[in-house]
PDB file of C-alpha atoms in Angstrom:
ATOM      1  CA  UNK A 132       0.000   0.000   0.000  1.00  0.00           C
ATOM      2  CA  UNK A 133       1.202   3.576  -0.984  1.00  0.00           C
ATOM      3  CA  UNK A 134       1.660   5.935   1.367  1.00  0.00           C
ATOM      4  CA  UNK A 135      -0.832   8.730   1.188  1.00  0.00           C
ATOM      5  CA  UNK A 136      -3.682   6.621  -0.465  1.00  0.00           C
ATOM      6  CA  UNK A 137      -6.528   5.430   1.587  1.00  0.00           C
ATOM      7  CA  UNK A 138      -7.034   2.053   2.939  1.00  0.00           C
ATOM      8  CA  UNK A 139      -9.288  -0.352   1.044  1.00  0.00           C
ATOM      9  CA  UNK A 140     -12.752  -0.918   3.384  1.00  0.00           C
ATOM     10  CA  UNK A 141     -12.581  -4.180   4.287  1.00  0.00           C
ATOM     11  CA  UNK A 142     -15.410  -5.681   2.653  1.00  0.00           C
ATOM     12  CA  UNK A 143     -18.285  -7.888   4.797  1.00  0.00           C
ATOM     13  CA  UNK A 144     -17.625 -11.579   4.564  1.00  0.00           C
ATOM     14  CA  UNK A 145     -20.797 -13.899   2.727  1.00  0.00           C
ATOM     15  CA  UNK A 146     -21.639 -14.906   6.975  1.00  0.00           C
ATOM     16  CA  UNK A 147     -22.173 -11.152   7.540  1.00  0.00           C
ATOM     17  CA  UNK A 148     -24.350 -10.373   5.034  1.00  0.00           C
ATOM     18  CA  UNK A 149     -26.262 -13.597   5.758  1.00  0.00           C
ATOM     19  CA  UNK A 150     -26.434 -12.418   9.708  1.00  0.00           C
ATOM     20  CA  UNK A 151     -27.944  -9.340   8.239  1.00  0.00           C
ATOM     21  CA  UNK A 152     -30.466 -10.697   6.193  1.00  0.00           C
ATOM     22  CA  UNK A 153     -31.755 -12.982   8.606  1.00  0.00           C
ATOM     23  CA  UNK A 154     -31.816 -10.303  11.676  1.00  0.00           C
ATOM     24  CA  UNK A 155     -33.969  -7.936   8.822  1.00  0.00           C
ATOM     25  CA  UNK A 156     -36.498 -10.802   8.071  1.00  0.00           C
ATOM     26  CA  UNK A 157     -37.134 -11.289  11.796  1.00  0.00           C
ATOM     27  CA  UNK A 158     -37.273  -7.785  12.443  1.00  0.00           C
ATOM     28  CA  UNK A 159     -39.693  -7.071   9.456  1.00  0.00           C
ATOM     29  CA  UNK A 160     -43.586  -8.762  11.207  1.00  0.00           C
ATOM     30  CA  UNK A 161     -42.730  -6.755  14.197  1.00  0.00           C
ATOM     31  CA  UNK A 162     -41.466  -3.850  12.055  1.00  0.00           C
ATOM     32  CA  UNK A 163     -44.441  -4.150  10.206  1.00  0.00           C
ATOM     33  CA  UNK A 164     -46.891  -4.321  13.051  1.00  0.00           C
ATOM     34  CA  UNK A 165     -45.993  -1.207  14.868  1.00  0.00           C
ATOM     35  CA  UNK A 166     -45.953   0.566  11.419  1.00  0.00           C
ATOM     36  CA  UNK A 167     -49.690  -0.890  10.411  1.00  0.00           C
ATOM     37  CA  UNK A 168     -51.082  -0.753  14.184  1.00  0.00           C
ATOM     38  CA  UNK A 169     -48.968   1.959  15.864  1.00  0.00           C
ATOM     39  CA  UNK A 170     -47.702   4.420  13.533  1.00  0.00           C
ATOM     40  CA  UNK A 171     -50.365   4.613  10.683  1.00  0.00           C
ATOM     41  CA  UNK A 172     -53.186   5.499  13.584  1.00  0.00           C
ATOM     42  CA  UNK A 173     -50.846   8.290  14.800  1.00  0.00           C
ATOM     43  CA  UNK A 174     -50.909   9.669  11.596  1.00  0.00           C
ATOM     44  CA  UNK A 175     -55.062   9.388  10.905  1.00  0.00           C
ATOM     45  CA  UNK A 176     -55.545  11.010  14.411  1.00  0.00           C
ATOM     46  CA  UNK A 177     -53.097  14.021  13.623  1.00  0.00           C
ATOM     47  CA  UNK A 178     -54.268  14.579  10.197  1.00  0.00           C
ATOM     48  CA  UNK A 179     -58.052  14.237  11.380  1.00  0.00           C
ATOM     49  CA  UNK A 180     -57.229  17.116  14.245  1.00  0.00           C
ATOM     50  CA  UNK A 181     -56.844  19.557  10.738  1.00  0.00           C
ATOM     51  CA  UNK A 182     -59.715  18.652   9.255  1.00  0.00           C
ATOM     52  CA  UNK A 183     -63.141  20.230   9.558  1.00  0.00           C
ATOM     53  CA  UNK A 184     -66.194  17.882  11.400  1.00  0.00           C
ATOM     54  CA  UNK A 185     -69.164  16.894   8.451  1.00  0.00           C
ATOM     55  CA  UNK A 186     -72.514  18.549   9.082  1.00  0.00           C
ATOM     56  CA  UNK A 187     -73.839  14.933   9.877  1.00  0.00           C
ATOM     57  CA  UNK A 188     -70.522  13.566  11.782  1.00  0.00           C
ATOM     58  CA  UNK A 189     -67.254  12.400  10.059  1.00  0.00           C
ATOM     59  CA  UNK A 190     -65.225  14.365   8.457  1.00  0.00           C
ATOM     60  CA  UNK A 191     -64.958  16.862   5.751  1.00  0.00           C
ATOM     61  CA  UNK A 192     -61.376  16.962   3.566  1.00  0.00           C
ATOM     62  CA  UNK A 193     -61.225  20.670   4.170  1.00  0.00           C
ATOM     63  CA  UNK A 194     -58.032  22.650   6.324  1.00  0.00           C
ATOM     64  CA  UNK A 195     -58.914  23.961   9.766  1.00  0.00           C
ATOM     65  CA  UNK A 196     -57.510  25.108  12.726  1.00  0.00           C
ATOM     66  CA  UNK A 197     -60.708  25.877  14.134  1.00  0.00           C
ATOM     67  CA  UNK A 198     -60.280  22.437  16.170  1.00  0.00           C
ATOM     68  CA  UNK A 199     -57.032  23.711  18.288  1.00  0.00           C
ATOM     69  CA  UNK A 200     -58.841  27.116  18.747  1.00  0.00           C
ATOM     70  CA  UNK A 201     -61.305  25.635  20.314  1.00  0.00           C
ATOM     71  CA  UNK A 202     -58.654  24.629  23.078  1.00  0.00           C
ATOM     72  CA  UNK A 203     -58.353  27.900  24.481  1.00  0.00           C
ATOM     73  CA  UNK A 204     -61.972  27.273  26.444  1.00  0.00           C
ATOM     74  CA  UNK A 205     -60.857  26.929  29.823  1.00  0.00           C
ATOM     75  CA  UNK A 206     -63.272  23.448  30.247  1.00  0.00           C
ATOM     76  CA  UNK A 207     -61.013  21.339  28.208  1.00  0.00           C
ATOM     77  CA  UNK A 208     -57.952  22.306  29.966  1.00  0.00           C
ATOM     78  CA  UNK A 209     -59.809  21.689  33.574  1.00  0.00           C
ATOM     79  CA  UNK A 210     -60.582  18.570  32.630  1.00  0.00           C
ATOM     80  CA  UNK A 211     -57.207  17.476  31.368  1.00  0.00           C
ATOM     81  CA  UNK A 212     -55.723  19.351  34.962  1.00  0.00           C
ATOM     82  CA  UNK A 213     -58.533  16.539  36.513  1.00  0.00           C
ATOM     83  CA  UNK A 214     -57.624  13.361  34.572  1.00  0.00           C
ATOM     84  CA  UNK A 215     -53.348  14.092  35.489  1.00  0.00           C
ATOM     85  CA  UNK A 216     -54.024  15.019  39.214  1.00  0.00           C
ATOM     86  CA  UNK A 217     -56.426  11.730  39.356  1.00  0.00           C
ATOM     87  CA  UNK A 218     -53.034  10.002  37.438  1.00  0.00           C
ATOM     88  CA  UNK A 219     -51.157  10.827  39.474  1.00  0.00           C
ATOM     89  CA  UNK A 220     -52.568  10.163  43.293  1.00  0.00           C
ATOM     90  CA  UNK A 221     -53.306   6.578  41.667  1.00  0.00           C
ATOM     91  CA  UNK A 222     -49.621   6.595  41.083  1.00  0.00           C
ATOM     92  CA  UNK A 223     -48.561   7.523  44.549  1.00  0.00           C
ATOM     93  CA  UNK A 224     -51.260   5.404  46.214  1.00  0.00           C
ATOM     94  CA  UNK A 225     -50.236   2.336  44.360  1.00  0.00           C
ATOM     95  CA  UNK A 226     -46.633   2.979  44.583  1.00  0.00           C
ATOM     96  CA  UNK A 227     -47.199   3.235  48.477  1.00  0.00           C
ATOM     97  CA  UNK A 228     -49.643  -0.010  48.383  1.00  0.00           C
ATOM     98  CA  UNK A 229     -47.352  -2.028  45.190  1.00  0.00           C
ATOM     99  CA  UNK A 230     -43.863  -1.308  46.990  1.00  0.00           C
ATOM    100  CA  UNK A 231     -44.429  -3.374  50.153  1.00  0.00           C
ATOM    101  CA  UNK A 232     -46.073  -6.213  48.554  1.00  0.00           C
ATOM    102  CA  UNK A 233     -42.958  -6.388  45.944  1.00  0.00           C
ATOM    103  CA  UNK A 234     -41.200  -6.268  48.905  1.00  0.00           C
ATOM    104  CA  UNK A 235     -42.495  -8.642  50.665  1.00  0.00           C
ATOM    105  CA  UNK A 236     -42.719 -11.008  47.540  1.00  0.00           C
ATOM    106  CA  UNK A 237     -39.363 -10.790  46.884  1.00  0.00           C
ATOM    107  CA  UNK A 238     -37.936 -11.400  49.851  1.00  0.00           C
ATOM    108  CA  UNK A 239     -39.656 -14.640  50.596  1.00  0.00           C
ATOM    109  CA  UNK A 240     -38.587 -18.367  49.634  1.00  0.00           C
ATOM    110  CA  UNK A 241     -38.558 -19.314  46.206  1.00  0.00           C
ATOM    111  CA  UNK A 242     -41.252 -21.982  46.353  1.00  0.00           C
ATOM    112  CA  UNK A 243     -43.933 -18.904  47.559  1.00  0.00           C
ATOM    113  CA  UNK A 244     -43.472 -16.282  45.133  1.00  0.00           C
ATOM    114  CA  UNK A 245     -45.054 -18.095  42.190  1.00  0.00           C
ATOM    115  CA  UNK A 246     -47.867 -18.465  44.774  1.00  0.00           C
ATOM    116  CA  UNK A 247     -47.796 -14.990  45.784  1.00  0.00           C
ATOM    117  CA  UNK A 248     -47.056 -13.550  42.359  1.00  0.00           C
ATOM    118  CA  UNK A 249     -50.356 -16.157  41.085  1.00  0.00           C
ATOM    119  CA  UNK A 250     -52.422 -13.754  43.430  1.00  0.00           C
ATOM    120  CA  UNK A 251     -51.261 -11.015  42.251  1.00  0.00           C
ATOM    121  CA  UNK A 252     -52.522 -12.193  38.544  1.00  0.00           C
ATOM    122  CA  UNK A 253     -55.659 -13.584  39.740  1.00  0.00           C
ATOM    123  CA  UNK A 254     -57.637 -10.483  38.854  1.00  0.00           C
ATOM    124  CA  UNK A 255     -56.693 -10.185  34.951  1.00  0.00           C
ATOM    125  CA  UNK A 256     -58.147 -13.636  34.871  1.00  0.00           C
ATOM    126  CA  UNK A 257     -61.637 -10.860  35.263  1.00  0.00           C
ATOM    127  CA  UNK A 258     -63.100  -8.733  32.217  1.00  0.00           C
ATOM    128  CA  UNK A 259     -61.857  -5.485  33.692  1.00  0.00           C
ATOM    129  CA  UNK A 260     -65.425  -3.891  32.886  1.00  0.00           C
ATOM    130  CA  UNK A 261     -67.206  -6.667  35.725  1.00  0.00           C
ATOM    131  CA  UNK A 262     -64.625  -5.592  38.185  1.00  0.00           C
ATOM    132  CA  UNK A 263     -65.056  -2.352  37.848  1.00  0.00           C
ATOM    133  CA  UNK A 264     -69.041  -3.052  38.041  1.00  0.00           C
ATOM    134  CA  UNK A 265     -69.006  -4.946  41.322  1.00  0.00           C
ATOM    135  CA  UNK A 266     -66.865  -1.693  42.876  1.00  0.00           C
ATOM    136  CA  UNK A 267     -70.782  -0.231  42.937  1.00  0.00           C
ATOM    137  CA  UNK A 268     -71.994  -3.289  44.576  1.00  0.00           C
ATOM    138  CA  UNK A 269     -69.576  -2.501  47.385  1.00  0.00           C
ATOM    139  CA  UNK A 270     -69.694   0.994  47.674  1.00  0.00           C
ATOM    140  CA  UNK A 271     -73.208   1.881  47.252  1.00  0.00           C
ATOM    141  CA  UNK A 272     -75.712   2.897  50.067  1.00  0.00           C
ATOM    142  CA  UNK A 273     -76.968  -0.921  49.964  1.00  0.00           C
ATOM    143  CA  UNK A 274     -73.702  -2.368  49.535  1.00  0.00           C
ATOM    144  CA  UNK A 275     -70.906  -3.873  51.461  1.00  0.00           C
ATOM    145  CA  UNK A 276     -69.315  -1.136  53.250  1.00  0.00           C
ATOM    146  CA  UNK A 277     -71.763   0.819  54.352  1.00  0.00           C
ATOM    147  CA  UNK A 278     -73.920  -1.787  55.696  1.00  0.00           C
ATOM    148  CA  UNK A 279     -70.429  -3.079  57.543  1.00  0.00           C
ATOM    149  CA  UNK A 280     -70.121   0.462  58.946  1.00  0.00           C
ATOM    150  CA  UNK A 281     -73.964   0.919  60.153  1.00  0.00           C
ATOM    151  CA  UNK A 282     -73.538  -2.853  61.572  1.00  0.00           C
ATOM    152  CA  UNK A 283     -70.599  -1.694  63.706  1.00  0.00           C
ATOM    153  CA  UNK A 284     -72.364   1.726  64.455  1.00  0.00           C
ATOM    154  CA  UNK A 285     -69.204   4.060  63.253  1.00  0.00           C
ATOM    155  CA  UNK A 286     -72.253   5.983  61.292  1.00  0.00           C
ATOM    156  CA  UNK A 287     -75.888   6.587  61.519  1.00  0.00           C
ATOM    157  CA  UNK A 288     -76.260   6.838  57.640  1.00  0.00           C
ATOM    158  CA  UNK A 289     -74.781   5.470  54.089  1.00  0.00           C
ATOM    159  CA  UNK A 290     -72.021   7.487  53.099  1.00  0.00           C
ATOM    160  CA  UNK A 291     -71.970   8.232  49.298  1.00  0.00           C
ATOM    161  CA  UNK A 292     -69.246   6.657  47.920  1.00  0.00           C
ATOM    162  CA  UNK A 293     -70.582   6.144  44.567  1.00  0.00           C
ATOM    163  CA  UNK A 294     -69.974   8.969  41.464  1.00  0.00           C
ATOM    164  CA  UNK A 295     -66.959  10.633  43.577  1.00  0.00           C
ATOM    165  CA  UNK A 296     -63.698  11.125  42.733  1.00  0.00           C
ATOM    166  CA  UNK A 297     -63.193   8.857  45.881  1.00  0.00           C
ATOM    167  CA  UNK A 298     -64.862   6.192  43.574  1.00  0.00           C
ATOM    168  CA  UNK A 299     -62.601   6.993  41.213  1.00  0.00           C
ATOM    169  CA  UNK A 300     -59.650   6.894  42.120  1.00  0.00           C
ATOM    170  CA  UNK A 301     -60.398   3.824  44.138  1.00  0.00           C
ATOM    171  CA  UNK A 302     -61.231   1.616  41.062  1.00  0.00           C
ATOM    172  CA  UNK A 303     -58.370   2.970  39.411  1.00  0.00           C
ATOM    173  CA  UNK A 304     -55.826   2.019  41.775  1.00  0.00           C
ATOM    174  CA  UNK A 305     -57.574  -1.410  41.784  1.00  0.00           C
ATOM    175  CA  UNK A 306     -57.194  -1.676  37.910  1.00  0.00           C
ATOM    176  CA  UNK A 307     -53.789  -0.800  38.103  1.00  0.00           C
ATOM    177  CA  UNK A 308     -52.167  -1.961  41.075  1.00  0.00           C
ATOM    178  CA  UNK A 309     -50.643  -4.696  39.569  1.00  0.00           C
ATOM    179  CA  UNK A 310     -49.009  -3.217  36.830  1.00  0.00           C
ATOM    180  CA  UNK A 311     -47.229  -1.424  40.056  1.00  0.00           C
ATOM    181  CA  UNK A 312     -46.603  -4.665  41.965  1.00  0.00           C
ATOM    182  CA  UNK A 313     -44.658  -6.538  38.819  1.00  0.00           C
ATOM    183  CA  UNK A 314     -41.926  -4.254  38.102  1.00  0.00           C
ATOM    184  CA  UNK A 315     -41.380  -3.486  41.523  1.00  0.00           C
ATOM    185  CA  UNK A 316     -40.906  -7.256  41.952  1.00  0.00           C
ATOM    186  CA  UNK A 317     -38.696  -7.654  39.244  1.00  0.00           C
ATOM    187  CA  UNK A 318     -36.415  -5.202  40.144  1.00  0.00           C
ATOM    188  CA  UNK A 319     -36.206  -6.334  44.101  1.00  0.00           C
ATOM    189  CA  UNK A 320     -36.093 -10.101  43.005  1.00  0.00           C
ATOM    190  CA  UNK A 321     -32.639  -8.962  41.348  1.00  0.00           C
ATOM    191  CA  UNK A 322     -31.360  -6.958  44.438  1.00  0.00           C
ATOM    192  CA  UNK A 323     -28.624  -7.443  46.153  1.00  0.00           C
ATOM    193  CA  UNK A 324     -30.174  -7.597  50.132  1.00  0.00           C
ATOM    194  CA  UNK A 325     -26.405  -8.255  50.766  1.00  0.00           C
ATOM    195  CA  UNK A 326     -25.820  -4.632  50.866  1.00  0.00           C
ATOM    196  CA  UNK A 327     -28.525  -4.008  53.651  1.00  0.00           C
ATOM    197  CA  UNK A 328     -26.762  -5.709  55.854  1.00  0.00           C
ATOM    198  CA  UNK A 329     -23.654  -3.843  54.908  1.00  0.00           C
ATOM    199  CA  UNK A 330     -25.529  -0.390  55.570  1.00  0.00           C
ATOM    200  CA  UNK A 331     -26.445  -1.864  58.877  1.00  0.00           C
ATOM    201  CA  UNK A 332     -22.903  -2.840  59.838  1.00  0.00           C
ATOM    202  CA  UNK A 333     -21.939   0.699  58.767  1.00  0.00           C
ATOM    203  CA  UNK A 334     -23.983   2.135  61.626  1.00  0.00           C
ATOM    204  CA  UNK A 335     -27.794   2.620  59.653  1.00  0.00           C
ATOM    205  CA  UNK A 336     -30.540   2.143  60.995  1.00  0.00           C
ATOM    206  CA  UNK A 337     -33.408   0.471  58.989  1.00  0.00           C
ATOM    207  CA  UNK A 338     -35.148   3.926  57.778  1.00  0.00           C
ATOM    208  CA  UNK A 339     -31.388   5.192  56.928  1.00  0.00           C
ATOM    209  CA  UNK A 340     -30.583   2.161  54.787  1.00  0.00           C
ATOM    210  CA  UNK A 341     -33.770   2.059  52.885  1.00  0.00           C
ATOM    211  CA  UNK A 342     -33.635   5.455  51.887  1.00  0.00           C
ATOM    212  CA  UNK A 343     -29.795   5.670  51.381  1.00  0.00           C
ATOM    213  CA  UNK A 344     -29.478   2.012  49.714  1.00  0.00           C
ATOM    214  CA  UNK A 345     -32.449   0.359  48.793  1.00  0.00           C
ATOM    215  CA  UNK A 346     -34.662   2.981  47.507  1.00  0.00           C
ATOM    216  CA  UNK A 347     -32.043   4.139  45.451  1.00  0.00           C
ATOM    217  CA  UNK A 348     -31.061   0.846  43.746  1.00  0.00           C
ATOM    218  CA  UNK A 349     -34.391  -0.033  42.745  1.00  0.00           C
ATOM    219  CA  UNK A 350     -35.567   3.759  41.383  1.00  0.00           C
ATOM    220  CA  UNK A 351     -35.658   1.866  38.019  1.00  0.00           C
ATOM    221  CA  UNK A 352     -38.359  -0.386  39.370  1.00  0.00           C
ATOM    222  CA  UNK A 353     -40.453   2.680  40.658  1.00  0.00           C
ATOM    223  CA  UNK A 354     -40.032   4.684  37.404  1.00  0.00           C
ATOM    224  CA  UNK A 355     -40.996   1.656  35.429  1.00  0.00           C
ATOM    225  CA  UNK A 356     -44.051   0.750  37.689  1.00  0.00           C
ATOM    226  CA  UNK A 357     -45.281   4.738  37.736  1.00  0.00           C
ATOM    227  CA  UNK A 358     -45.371   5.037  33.579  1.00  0.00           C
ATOM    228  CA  UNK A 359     -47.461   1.548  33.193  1.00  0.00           C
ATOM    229  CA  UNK A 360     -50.044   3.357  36.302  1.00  0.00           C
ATOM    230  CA  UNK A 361     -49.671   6.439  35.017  1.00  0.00           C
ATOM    231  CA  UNK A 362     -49.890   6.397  31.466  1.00  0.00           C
ATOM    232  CA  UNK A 363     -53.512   4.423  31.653  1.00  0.00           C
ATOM    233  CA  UNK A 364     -54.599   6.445  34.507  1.00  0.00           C
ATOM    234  CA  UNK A 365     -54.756   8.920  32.178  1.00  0.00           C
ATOM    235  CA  UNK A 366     -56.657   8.097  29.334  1.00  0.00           C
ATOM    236  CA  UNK A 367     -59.168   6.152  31.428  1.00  0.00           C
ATOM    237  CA  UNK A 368     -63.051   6.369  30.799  1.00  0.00           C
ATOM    238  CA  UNK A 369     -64.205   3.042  31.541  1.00  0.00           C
ATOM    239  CA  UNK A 370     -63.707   3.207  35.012  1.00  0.00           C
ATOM    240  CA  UNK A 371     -64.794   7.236  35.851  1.00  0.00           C
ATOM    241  CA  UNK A 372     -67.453   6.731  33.816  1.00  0.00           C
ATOM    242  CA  UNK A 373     -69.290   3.947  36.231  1.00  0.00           C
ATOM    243  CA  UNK A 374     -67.805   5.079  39.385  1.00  0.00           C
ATOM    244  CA  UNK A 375     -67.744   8.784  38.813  1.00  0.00           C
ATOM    245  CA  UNK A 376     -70.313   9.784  36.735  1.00  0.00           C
ATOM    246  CA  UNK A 377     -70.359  13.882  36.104  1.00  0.00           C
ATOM    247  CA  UNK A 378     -68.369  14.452  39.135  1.00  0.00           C
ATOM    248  CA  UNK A 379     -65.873  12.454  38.050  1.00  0.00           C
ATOM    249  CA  UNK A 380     -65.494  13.307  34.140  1.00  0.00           C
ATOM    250  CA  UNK A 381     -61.750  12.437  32.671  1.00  0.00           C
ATOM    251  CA  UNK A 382     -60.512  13.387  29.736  1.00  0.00           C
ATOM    252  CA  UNK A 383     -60.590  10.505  28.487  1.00  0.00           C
ATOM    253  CA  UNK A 384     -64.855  10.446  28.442  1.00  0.00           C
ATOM    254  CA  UNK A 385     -64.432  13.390  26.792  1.00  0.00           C
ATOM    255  CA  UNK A 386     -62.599  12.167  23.752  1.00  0.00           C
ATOM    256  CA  UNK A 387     -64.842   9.226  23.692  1.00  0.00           C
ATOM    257  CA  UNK A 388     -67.858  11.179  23.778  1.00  0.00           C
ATOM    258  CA  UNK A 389     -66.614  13.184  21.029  1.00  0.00           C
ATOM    259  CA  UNK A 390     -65.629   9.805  19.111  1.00  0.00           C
ATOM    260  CA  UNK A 391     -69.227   8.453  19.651  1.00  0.00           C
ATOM    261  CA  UNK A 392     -72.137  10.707  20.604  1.00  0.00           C
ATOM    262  CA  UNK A 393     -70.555  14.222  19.292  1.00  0.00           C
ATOM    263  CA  UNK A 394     -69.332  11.996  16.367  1.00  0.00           C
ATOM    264  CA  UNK A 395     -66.906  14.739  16.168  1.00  0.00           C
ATOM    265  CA  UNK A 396     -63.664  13.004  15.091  1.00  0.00           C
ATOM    266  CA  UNK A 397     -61.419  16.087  14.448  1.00  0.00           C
ATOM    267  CA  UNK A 398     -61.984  17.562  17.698  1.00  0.00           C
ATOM    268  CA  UNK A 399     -61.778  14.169  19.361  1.00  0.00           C
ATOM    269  CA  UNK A 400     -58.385  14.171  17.722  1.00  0.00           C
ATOM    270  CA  UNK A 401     -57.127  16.980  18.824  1.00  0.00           C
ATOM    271  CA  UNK A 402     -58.304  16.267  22.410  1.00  0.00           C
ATOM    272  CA  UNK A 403     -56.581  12.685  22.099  1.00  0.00           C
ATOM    273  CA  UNK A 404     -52.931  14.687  20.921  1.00  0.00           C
ATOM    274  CA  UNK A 405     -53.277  16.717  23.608  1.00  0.00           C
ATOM    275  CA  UNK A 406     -53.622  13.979  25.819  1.00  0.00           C
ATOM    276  CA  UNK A 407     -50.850  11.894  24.122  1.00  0.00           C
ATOM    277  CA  UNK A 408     -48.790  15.680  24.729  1.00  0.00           C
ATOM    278  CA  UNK A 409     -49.207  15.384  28.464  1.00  0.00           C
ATOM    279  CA  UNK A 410     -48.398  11.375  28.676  1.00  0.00           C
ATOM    280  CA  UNK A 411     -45.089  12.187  26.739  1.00  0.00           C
ATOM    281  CA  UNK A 412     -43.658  14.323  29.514  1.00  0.00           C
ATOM    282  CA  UNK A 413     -43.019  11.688  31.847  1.00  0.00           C
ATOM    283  CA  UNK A 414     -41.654   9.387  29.504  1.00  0.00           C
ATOM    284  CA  UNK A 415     -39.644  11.542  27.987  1.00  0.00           C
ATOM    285  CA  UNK A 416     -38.172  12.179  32.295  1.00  0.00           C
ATOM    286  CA  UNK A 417     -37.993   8.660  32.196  1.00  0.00           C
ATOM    287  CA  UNK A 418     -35.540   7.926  29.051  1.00  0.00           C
ATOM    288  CA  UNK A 419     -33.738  11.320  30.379  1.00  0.00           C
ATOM    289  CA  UNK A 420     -33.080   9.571  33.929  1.00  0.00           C
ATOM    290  CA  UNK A 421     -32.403   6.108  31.924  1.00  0.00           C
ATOM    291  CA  UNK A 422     -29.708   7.734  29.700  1.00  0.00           C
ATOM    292  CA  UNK A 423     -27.861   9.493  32.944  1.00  0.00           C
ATOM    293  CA  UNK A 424     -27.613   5.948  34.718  1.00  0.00           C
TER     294      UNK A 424
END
């Protein structure tokens, strides 16, 4: 070789290129899937949100902004304020609830987890639409709870528990708790307990080494568990719609009402981008956090 001249690229060998082909084929049904199921819907929903709504429903193929004008009424933005303050109290509470049942999964013998993890699983075996039904059977003024309370004499009349954000945010955190519970587990299961008893040796206390070790170590857990409550929390309808009625109204119920009864689809998109807007945030902390690790 001359000096001065560029090396020739070496060029990939016949196994290479046959790695390559192979890894593209496999990649291409899942490729194809998210395009078809995730992408192309994205796209409809966004170019639907600048269209104009058909005097009958639908949509006409005319160029309008009037939908994200519409925006600047005060009611959509309350409601969206509702739906991520609901969000997020379901986080918290299931965080609080999730982390000491991963805990205590985790940290007992092998031959109980599946057992214990089993019960946490139980209730997916459930149409999530009965569960959230038989919520009203408990909390109404005939139901469970307050006929436990009147038994026991702690009040002299039903409490109204049904169509409050109470309700709500009770059958959400229900939904939802296990999707807390799992990657809480998963990330314990993996953790090192040898290093509590080296915090303890060092002079902490239990509170000291929790906070200082433990809670630290398995932040990837909570972040994980927070986004898959979160996220759905969100965008729920099913659930303030039966247990919340009015008083409970999520944006989420809006978009569907503009979907179905309104049969407003540009709006509806625009409602469901803003949405998607206010879901992003935290994901976008999370993958922020992620790439600092």
């Amino acid at each position: 070789m001359t000096v001065g001249q560029p090396s020739e690229q070496k060029k990939p060998s016949n196994l290479e290129t046959r790695k390559r082909k192979i890894l593209t084929l496999l990649l291409l049904p899942g490729t194809a899937w998210l395009l078809l199921f995730f992408v192309a819907p994205l796209l409809i929903v966004l170019l639907y949100s600048f269209l104009e709504r058909g005097t009958y429903g639908g949509v006409l193929w005319q160029f309008s902004l009037e939908n994200y004008q519409r925006l600047s009424k005060g009611v959509y933005w309350v409601v969206l304020w509702r739906s991520i303050s609901l969000a997020l109290l379901t986080t918290v509470a299931c965080l609080l609830i999730g982390y000491p049942i991963a805990f205590f999964i985790a940290t007992r013998p092998p031959r109980w987890r599946s057992v214990l993890l089993l019960l946490v699983i139980i209730p997916f075996w459930t149409n999530f639409l009965v569960r959230t039904y038989a919520w009203i059977i408990i909390l109404r003024k005939e139901g469970v709870v307050n006929v436990i309370l009147q038994s026991l004499h702690i009040i002299d009349e039903p409490l109204k528990l049904v169509f409050t954000p109470f309700a709500v945010i009770l059958g959400l955190i229900y939904g939802y708790l296990p999707f807390m519970i799992l990657p809480l587990y998963a990330t314990l299961e993996r953790f090192d307990f040898s290093l509590v008893e080296a915090g303890q040796d060092l002079g902490g206390n239990d509170l000291r080494v929790f906070f200082r070790v433990v809670l630290p170590l398995t932040m990837r857990g909570i972040i994980s568990g927070s986004l898959l409550v979160f996220i759905p929390s969100v965008g729920a309808f099913i659930t303030p719609d039966i247990l919340g009625g009015a008083k409970g109204l999520m944006i989420g119920n809006v978009i569907q009402d503009q979907f179905l009864r309104a049969r407003n689809e540009p709006f509806g998109s625009v409602l469901s981008i803003l949405m998607m807007a206010a879901v992003l945030i935290p994901v976008w902390l999370y993958f922020r956090v992620s790439e600092d690790d």
